[in-house]
Amino acid sequence: MRRTLLAWLVILALFAVSYQATYGAQSSYEAAIVDACARHGCDAGYMIALIDCETGGTWDPNSVGPHGERGLLQFHPYGEWPYAAWYGPLEQIELAAQLLAAGRADAWVCP
């Protein structure tokens, strides 16, 4: 009985961690996105859709794309902004807001 209960508790804990990683990540960055977009004059909804597309819906700030792109916004370490690939998620959001406000949505393939 105890082993069964322990097994269920482990499964529940793993589910909770997985759920938070999948669905909680987006909400943890939304305030930063809205704030950055308000300051720079770009569309927060567009950036949310961009991050969702670039990360495949995972919102994983440590994600690495098939060509070495990194982070929430998948900046390429050999691209136009190579330093941005090593930025944290909040810095990437800030740079993306500046780029989107400057009309540089062409820097991404998505959406």
GROMACS .gro file of C-alpha atoms in nm, residues 11-111:
model
  101
   11ILE     CA    1   0.391   1.051  -1.060
   12LEU     CA    2   0.191   1.347  -0.936
   13ALA     CA    3   0.507   1.544  -0.855
   14LEU     CA    4   0.652   1.473  -1.200
   15PHE     CA    5   0.326   1.581  -1.362
   16ALA     CA    6   0.324   1.904  -1.160
   17VAL     CA    7   0.681   1.985  -1.264
   18SER     CA    8   0.604   1.904  -1.628
   19TYR     CA    9   0.286   2.114  -1.620
   20GLN     CA   10   0.469   2.410  -1.468
   21ALA     CA   11   0.748   2.383  -1.723
   22THR     CA   12   0.500   2.369  -2.009
   23TYR     CA   13   0.226   2.609  -1.902
   24GLY     CA   14   0.379   2.816  -1.624
   25ALA     CA   15   0.676   2.943  -1.822
   26GLN     CA   16   0.464   3.158  -2.051
   27SER     CA   17   0.292   3.339  -1.766
   28SER     CA   18   0.622   3.405  -1.591
   29TYR     CA   19   0.746   3.607  -1.892
   30GLU     CA   20   0.422   3.776  -1.997
   31ALA     CA   21   0.466   4.074  -1.763
   32ALA     CA   22   0.817   4.136  -1.899
   33ILE     CA   23   0.687   4.111  -2.257
   34VAL     CA   24   0.400   4.351  -2.197
   35ASP     CA   25   0.631   4.594  -2.018
   36ALA     CA   26   0.903   4.584  -2.285
   37CYS     CA   27   0.653   4.620  -2.568
   38ALA     CA   28   0.480   4.911  -2.396
   39ARG     CA   29   0.812   5.093  -2.352
   40HIS     CA   30   0.928   5.033  -2.708
   41GLY     CA   31   0.596   5.055  -2.890
   42CYS     CA   32   0.559   4.705  -3.031
   43ASP     CA   33   0.278   4.448  -3.019
   44ALA     CA   34   0.301   4.222  -2.712
   45GLY     CA   35   0.062   3.971  -2.869
   46TYR     CA   36   0.293   3.938  -3.166
   47MET     CA   37   0.594   3.875  -2.942
   48ILE     CA   38   0.401   3.613  -2.743
   49ALA     CA   39   0.310   3.438  -3.069
   50LEU     CA   40   0.671   3.469  -3.185
   51ILE     CA   41   0.810   3.307  -2.870
   52ASP     CA   42   0.544   3.037  -2.883
   53CYS     CA   43   0.643   2.958  -3.242
   54GLU     CA   44   1.020   2.984  -3.195
   55THR     CA   45   1.024   2.751  -2.894
   56GLY     CA   46   0.766   2.510  -3.030
   57GLY     CA   47   0.530   2.606  -2.750
   58THR     CA   48   0.766   2.503  -2.472
   59TRP     CA   49   0.871   2.854  -2.365
   60ASP     CA   50   1.200   2.699  -2.257
   61PRO     CA   51   1.461   2.976  -2.212
   62ASN     CA   52   1.736   2.715  -2.252
   63SER     CA   53   1.609   2.577  -2.582
   64VAL     CA   54   1.856   2.530  -2.865
   65GLY     CA   55   1.733   2.517  -3.224
   66PRO     CA   56   1.857   2.284  -3.497
   67HIS     CA   57   2.105   2.545  -3.626
   68GLY     CA   58   2.233   2.659  -3.287
   69GLU     CA   59   1.969   2.925  -3.219
   70ARG     CA   60   1.930   2.985  -2.847
   71GLY     CA   61   1.677   3.103  -2.594
   72LEU     CA   62   1.315   3.212  -2.598
   73LEU     CA   63   1.364   3.412  -2.915
   74GLN     CA   64   1.610   3.174  -3.079
   75PHE     CA   65   1.887   3.422  -3.156
   76HIS     CA   66   2.160   3.261  -3.363
   77PRO     CA   67   2.515   3.279  -3.222
   78TYR     CA   68   2.648   3.341  -3.574
   79GLY     CA   69   2.372   3.577  -3.687
   80GLU     CA   70   2.329   3.952  -3.695
   81TRP     CA   71   2.314   3.975  -3.313
   82PRO     CA   72   2.549   3.696  -3.203
   83TYR     CA   73   2.579   3.820  -2.846
   84ALA     CA   74   2.201   3.792  -2.802
   85ALA     CA   75   2.216   3.413  -2.825
   86TRP     CA   76   2.384   3.414  -2.483
   87TYR     CA   77   2.144   3.664  -2.322
   88GLY     CA   78   1.900   3.552  -2.056
   89PRO     CA   79   1.527   3.547  -2.136
   90LEU     CA   80   1.456   3.897  -2.003
   91GLU     CA   81   1.740   4.050  -2.203
   92GLN     CA   82   1.625   3.866  -2.516
   93ILE     CA   83   1.273   3.999  -2.462
   94GLU     CA   84   1.412   4.353  -2.429
   95LEU     CA   85   1.621   4.325  -2.747
   96ALA     CA   86   1.332   4.168  -2.939
   97ALA     CA   87   1.102   4.454  -2.835
   98GLN     CA   88   1.356   4.704  -2.966
   99LEU     CA   89   1.394   4.513  -3.293
  100LEU     CA   90   1.020   4.472  -3.344
  101ALA     CA   91   0.962   4.842  -3.272
  102ALA     CA   92   1.227   4.923  -3.534
  103GLY     CA   93   1.041   4.713  -3.791
  104ARG     CA   94   1.280   4.417  -3.780
  105ALA     CA   95   1.024   4.136  -3.758
  106ASP     CA   96   1.215   3.987  -4.051
  107ALA     CA   97   1.483   3.877  -3.802
  108TRP     CA   98   1.267   3.571  -3.728
  109VAL     CA   99   1.111   3.306  -3.946
  110CYS     CA  100   0.811   3.271  -3.715
  111PRO     CA  101   0.517   3.356  -3.718
   0.00000   0.00000   0.00000
